[in-house]
Short mmCIF file of C-alpha atoms in Angstrom, two decimals:
data_model
loop_
_atom_site.label_atom_id
_atom_site.label_comp_id
_atom_site.label_asym_id
_atom_site.label_seq_id
_atom_site.Cartn_x
_atom_site.Cartn_y
_atom_site.Cartn_z
CA MET Y 1 125.81 26.72 192.70
CA LYS Y 2 124.80 30.61 193.54
CA VAL Y 3 126.24 33.75 194.13
CA ALA Y 4 125.12 35.16 197.63
CA MET Y 5 126.77 36.76 200.72
CA GLY Y 6 129.83 37.81 198.77
CA THR Y 7 130.84 34.43 197.60
CA PHE Y 8 129.61 30.88 195.67
CA ILE Y 9 126.79 28.96 197.62
CA SER Y 10 126.67 25.23 196.84
CA ILE Y 11 124.14 22.93 197.75
CA SER Y 12 123.92 19.17 197.12
CA ILE Y 13 121.00 17.16 198.50
CA ASP Y 14 119.77 13.63 197.76
CA GLU Y 15 117.72 13.30 194.86
CA SER Y 16 114.69 12.27 196.45
CA LYS Y 17 114.59 15.65 198.21
CA ALA Y 18 115.63 17.69 195.13
CA GLU Y 19 112.46 20.09 195.91
CA LEU Y 20 114.37 21.49 198.77
CA LEU Y 21 117.13 22.97 196.86
CA GLU Y 22 115.49 26.26 196.00
CA PRO Y 23 114.08 26.96 199.45
CA GLY Y 24 117.61 26.07 200.76
CA PHE Y 25 118.94 28.91 198.71
CA GLU Y 26 116.05 31.69 199.47
CA ILE Y 27 117.18 30.81 203.26
CA ILE Y 28 120.59 32.11 202.13
CA LYS Y 29 119.09 35.15 200.52
CA ASP Y 30 116.83 36.10 203.35
CA ILE Y 31 119.68 35.92 205.70
CA GLU Y 32 122.07 38.02 203.33
CA LEU Y 33 119.22 40.44 203.55
CA SER Y 34 119.55 40.56 207.47
CA LEU Y 35 123.16 40.50 208.11
CA SER Y 36 124.76 42.10 204.90
CA SER Y 37 126.98 45.08 205.54
CA TYR Y 38 126.95 45.75 201.67
CA ASP Y 39 123.14 45.64 200.85
CA SER Y 40 121.73 48.82 201.14
CA ASN Y 41 118.49 46.67 201.69
CA ALA Y 42 119.99 44.82 204.37
CA GLN Y 43 119.22 45.46 208.25
CA ILE Y 44 122.87 45.57 209.38
CA PHE Y 45 123.73 47.92 206.48
CA LYS Y 46 120.97 50.38 207.67
CA LEU Y 47 121.94 49.91 211.27
CA ASN Y 48 125.71 51.12 210.40
CA ASN Y 49 124.25 54.00 208.53
CA THR Y 50 121.44 55.20 210.65
CA LYS Y 51 122.72 53.83 214.15
CA LYS Y 52 119.28 52.29 214.74
CA SER Y 53 117.47 49.64 212.61
CA PHE Y 54 114.42 47.35 213.35
CA ILE Y 55 115.86 43.58 213.20
CA ASP Y 56 114.37 40.22 212.33
CA ASN Y 57 114.87 37.21 214.26
CA TYR Y 58 117.91 36.07 212.25
CA THR Y 59 119.60 39.38 213.03
CA TYR Y 60 118.95 39.00 216.63
CA GLU Y 61 119.98 35.71 216.83
CA ALA Y 62 123.50 36.43 215.14
CA LEU Y 63 123.88 39.31 217.29
CA LYS Y 64 123.02 37.24 220.21
CA LEU Y 65 125.64 34.55 219.26
CA SER Y 66 128.40 37.10 218.24
CA GLU Y 67 127.81 38.29 221.94
CA LYS Y 68 128.76 34.89 222.98
CA TYR Y 69 131.52 34.52 221.13
CA TYR Y 70 132.82 37.91 221.92
CA VAL Y 71 132.78 36.93 225.54
CA GLN Y 72 134.22 33.11 224.94
CA THR Y 73 137.22 34.64 223.04
CA GLY Y 74 138.10 37.06 225.52
CA GLY Y 75 137.18 39.92 222.90
CA TYR Y 76 139.29 38.50 220.02
CA PHE Y 77 135.86 38.06 217.79
CA ASP Y 78 134.41 41.44 217.74
CA ILE Y 79 132.10 42.34 215.06
CA THR Y 80 132.61 45.86 215.98
CA VAL Y 81 135.82 45.63 213.59
CA GLY Y 82 133.57 46.92 211.03
CA SER Y 83 134.92 50.33 211.72
CA ILE Y 84 138.34 49.29 210.32
CA THR Y 85 137.22 46.58 207.84
CA LYS Y 86 134.03 48.75 206.40
CA ASP Y 87 135.10 52.59 206.86
CA LEU Y 88 139.19 51.96 206.43
CA TYR Y 89 140.09 49.25 204.43
CA ARG Y 90 136.64 49.21 202.68
CA PHE Y 91 137.17 45.22 201.74
CA GLY Y 92 134.86 44.43 198.91
CA GLU Y 93 134.39 48.14 197.94
CA ASP Y 94 136.66 50.89 197.09
CA GLU Y 95 139.71 49.39 198.63
CA ARG Y 96 142.63 51.29 200.35
CA ILE Y 97 145.12 51.08 202.89
CA PRO Y 98 144.45 53.58 205.89
CA SER Y 99 147.44 54.99 207.62
CA SER Y 100 148.38 54.14 211.21
CA LYS Y 101 146.89 56.91 212.57
CA GLU Y 102 143.37 56.29 211.22
CA LEU Y 103 143.76 52.57 212.54
CA TYR Y 104 145.03 53.94 215.96
CA ASN Y 105 141.78 56.17 216.18
CA ALA Y 106 139.41 53.69 214.97
CA THR Y 107 136.59 52.71 217.44
CA ILE Y 108 136.36 49.27 218.28
CA ASN Y 109 133.87 48.65 221.14
CA PHE Y 110 131.30 45.73 221.34
CA LYS Y 111 129.94 47.45 224.33
CA GLY Y 112 128.63 50.21 222.18
CA LEU Y 113 126.32 47.79 220.81
CA PHE Y 114 122.43 47.36 222.30
CA PHE Y 115 120.00 45.18 220.81
CA ASN Y 116 116.77 43.44 222.07
CA THR Y 117 114.52 40.83 220.06
CA GLN Y 118 113.23 43.95 217.88
CA GLU Y 119 115.84 46.54 217.64
CA ALA Y 120 119.37 47.49 217.75
CA TYR Y 121 121.35 50.55 218.36
CA ILE Y 122 124.86 51.41 217.86
CA ASP Y 123 127.15 54.35 218.98
CA ASP Y 124 128.39 56.80 216.92
CA ASN Y 125 131.89 55.65 215.09
CA ILE Y 126 131.20 51.81 215.25
CA LYS Y 127 130.02 49.83 212.27
CA LEU Y 128 129.28 46.05 212.61
CA ASP Y 129 130.84 43.30 210.29
CA LEU Y 130 129.21 39.98 210.69
CA GLY Y 131 131.68 38.44 207.95
CA GLY Y 132 133.37 36.68 210.80
CA MET Y 133 130.38 34.16 211.68
CA GLY Y 134 127.44 34.99 208.89
CA LYS Y 135 128.46 32.39 206.39
CA GLY Y 136 128.60 29.56 209.00
CA TYR Y 137 125.22 30.86 210.77
CA ALA Y 138 123.57 30.59 206.97
CA VAL Y 139 124.86 27.28 206.47
CA ASP Y 140 123.49 25.88 209.82
CA LYS Y 141 120.10 27.48 209.02
CA VAL Y 142 119.87 25.64 205.47
CA VAL Y 143 120.92 22.51 207.31
CA GLU Y 144 118.34 23.22 210.08
CA TYR Y 145 115.85 23.24 207.45
CA PHE Y 146 116.79 20.22 205.51
CA LYS Y 147 116.63 18.12 208.75
CA SER Y 148 113.25 19.67 209.63
CA LYS Y 149 111.88 17.91 206.15
CA HIS Y 150 113.77 14.76 207.33
CA THR Y 151 116.75 15.16 204.75
CA LYS Y 152 119.28 12.33 205.23
CA LYS Y 153 122.12 13.22 202.74
CA ALA Y 154 122.94 16.86 201.82
CA ILE Y 155 126.26 19.06 201.70
CA VAL Y 156 125.97 22.79 202.22
CA SER Y 157 128.88 24.95 201.16
CA ALA Y 158 129.38 28.64 201.54
CA SER Y 159 132.95 29.61 200.40
CA GLY Y 160 135.11 27.83 203.45
CA ASP Y 161 132.17 26.89 205.34
CA ILE Y 162 130.93 23.24 204.94
CA ARG Y 163 128.57 20.94 206.48
CA CYS Y 164 127.67 17.52 205.60
CA LEU Y 165 124.74 15.46 206.57
CA ASP Y 166 126.25 11.80 206.18
CA ARG Y 167 129.95 11.32 205.32
CA CYS Y 168 131.90 13.25 202.74
CA HIS Y 169 135.22 13.95 201.49
CA ILE Y 170 136.96 17.50 201.79
CA ASP Y 171 139.86 18.99 200.32
CA ILE Y 172 141.53 21.96 201.77
CA GLN Y 173 142.91 24.54 199.43
CA SER Y 174 146.59 25.59 199.42
CA PRO Y 175 147.20 29.07 200.28
CA TYR Y 176 149.79 29.08 197.88
CA SER Y 177 148.12 27.68 194.50
CA GLU Y 178 144.89 25.96 193.38
CA SER Y 179 146.45 22.64 194.69
CA PHE Y 180 145.23 21.08 197.91
CA LEU Y 181 147.16 21.48 201.35
CA ALA Y 182 145.27 18.47 202.70
CA SER Y 183 142.21 16.09 202.39
CA PHE Y 184 140.23 13.77 204.06
CA ASP Y 185 136.97 12.01 204.61
CA THR Y 186 134.54 12.74 207.65
CA LEU Y 187 133.45 10.17 210.09
CA LYS Y 188 130.38 11.44 211.83
CA TYR Y 189 127.11 11.43 210.36
CA GLU Y 190 127.10 15.30 210.56
CA THR Y 191 130.04 17.38 210.47
CA GLY Y 192 131.17 20.97 210.26
CA ILE Y 193 134.07 22.20 208.61
CA THR Y 194 135.42 25.79 208.33
CA THR Y 195 138.71 27.30 206.90
CA SER Y 196 139.85 30.78 207.08
CA GLY Y 197 143.11 32.40 205.85
CA ASN Y 198 144.63 35.72 205.41
CA TYR Y 199 145.19 34.61 201.51
CA LYS Y 200 141.43 35.01 200.82
CA ARG Y 201 140.82 38.87 201.14
CA TYR Y 202 143.43 41.64 201.16
CA VAL Y 203 144.50 44.75 199.69
CA LYS Y 204 147.80 44.72 197.71
CA SER Y 205 149.28 41.80 200.01
CA THR Y 206 148.47 39.78 202.82
CA LYS Y 207 149.83 42.07 205.06
CA ASN Y 208 146.63 43.79 204.61
CA ASN Y 209 144.42 41.15 205.01
CA HIS Y 210 140.81 41.15 206.16
CA LEU Y 211 141.37 39.02 209.47
CA ILE Y 212 141.67 42.31 211.77
CA ASN Y 213 142.81 41.64 215.37
CA PRO Y 214 140.53 43.80 217.32
CA LYS Y 215 142.88 44.70 220.30
CA ARG Y 216 145.80 45.86 218.23
CA LYS Y 217 143.59 47.23 215.43
CA LYS Y 218 145.90 45.60 212.56
CA PRO Y 219 145.51 42.44 210.15
CA ALA Y 220 146.75 39.01 211.63
CA GLN Y 221 149.74 37.55 210.43
CA ASN Y 222 150.22 34.31 212.60
CA PHE Y 223 148.38 31.96 210.49
CA LEU Y 224 148.21 31.34 206.65
CA SER Y 225 145.37 28.89 206.76
CA ILE Y 226 143.06 27.52 209.62
CA THR Y 227 140.70 24.70 209.24
CA LEU Y 228 138.60 23.56 212.05
CA VAL Y 229 136.68 20.30 212.04
CA SER Y 230 133.92 19.19 214.41
CA THR Y 231 130.25 18.31 215.05
CA ILE Y 232 129.22 21.72 216.80
CA SER Y 233 127.58 24.45 214.76
CA ASN Y 234 129.03 25.93 211.58
CA SER Y 235 128.33 29.49 213.09
CA ASP Y 236 130.65 28.33 216.20
CA LEU Y 237 133.29 27.31 213.81
CA ASP Y 238 133.38 30.16 211.53
CA ALA Y 239 133.72 32.40 214.79
CA TYR Y 240 136.27 30.37 216.51
CA ALA Y 241 138.44 30.42 213.42
CA THR Y 242 137.94 34.06 212.87
CA ALA Y 243 139.17 34.62 216.68
CA VAL Y 244 142.04 31.92 216.50
CA SER Y 245 143.28 33.72 213.43
CA VAL Y 246 143.76 36.79 215.17
CA MET Y 247 145.18 35.43 218.58
CA PRO Y 248 148.71 35.27 219.55
CA LYS Y 249 149.82 31.71 219.01
CA GLU Y 250 149.97 30.32 222.34
CA LYS Y 251 146.59 31.70 223.11
CA ALA Y 252 145.37 30.15 220.00
CA TYR Y 253 146.25 26.74 220.85
CA SER Y 254 145.29 27.24 224.16
CA PHE Y 255 141.66 28.05 223.27
CA LEU Y 256 141.49 25.34 220.55
CA ASP Y 257 142.48 22.71 222.79
CA SER Y 258 139.69 23.79 225.27
CA ILE Y 259 136.63 23.46 223.04
CA ASN Y 260 135.57 20.48 220.95
CA VAL Y 261 137.27 20.95 217.55
CA ALA Y 262 140.11 19.34 215.55
CA TYR Y 263 142.19 21.56 213.48
CA ILE Y 264 144.77 22.01 210.75
CA LEU Y 265 146.81 24.80 210.88
CA LEU Y 266 149.48 26.52 208.67
CA GLU Y 267 151.71 29.11 210.36
CA SER Y 268 153.01 31.90 208.70
CA ASN Y 269 156.49 30.18 209.09
CA ASN Y 270 155.12 27.38 206.91
CA LYS Y 271 154.76 25.10 209.92
CA LEU Y 272 151.99 22.42 209.45
CA ILE Y 273 150.12 21.67 212.97
CA VAL Y 274 147.55 18.87 213.03
CA SER Y 275 145.70 18.23 216.40
CA LYS Y 276 146.00 15.28 218.26
CA ASN Y 277 142.49 14.51 218.39
CA ILE Y 278 141.76 14.70 214.59
CA ASN Y 279 140.92 11.06 214.12
CA ARG Y 280 137.84 11.48 216.13
CA PHE Y 281 136.46 13.36 213.37
CA VAL Y 282 138.19 12.50 210.08
CA GLU Y 283 139.66 9.52 208.36
CA ASN Y 284 141.90 9.10 204.95
CA LEU Y 285 143.72 12.25 206.02
CA LYS Y 286 146.36 13.42 203.49
CA MET Y 287 148.69 15.91 203.65
CA HIS Y 288 149.46 17.10 200.04
#
């Protein structure tokens, strides 16, 4: 286990492929140096501060995916929330609670981002925050590398983003304690799992959490915990969980039922919702 991308990164792999562990962690570090908005050497940090930056393949691909998610989610996934998460709440730095006026005046505008395979530009007053998909993307890239080396068994975990090569057991943390909300075993050879929640990062109380609704410019309150399970990429799962966490409830369920995922959701009223298709992806599901 190592620390990167602001969280604990865990990689386990078949003993016969142990030599791939360090290269796997190096991929995570390389992606952090591309996508971080905290590291002054990272491309996104430089873009946020100079409004223009050269970008590498990782950054280009992450921005291209973010554009896809913005369209797919009707704007509920929007990396330009950085103007709120970075400038106003300052999550992970000198954290504070902004005023209603500051939030109202914040600029969120995906159309103020311009990029090609070599460069990216952003309008004044815009900052990017790829925290809503970056860890899932990093997990995908490590697993992609392992598969290119014919690895048959591995688990890559970056906080709430997990991908299993071969079947694995998953415990979902309760938002209330160190105990578990649910547990299950995956069914498919390769499965991605992501968990997002307003209890994971906040200032003073969960009312000031890091999941910002880009349309209302306010932290989300509808769901305490969101777990998505599927064979689609972890980048997709990470971004969809981020978007769903800030959608109105009806829109969230409609969106989830339109894509190839199973879900376990804990609403803010403590109502636990499990999708009807959960048995396509998991077995031995236990609610704790």
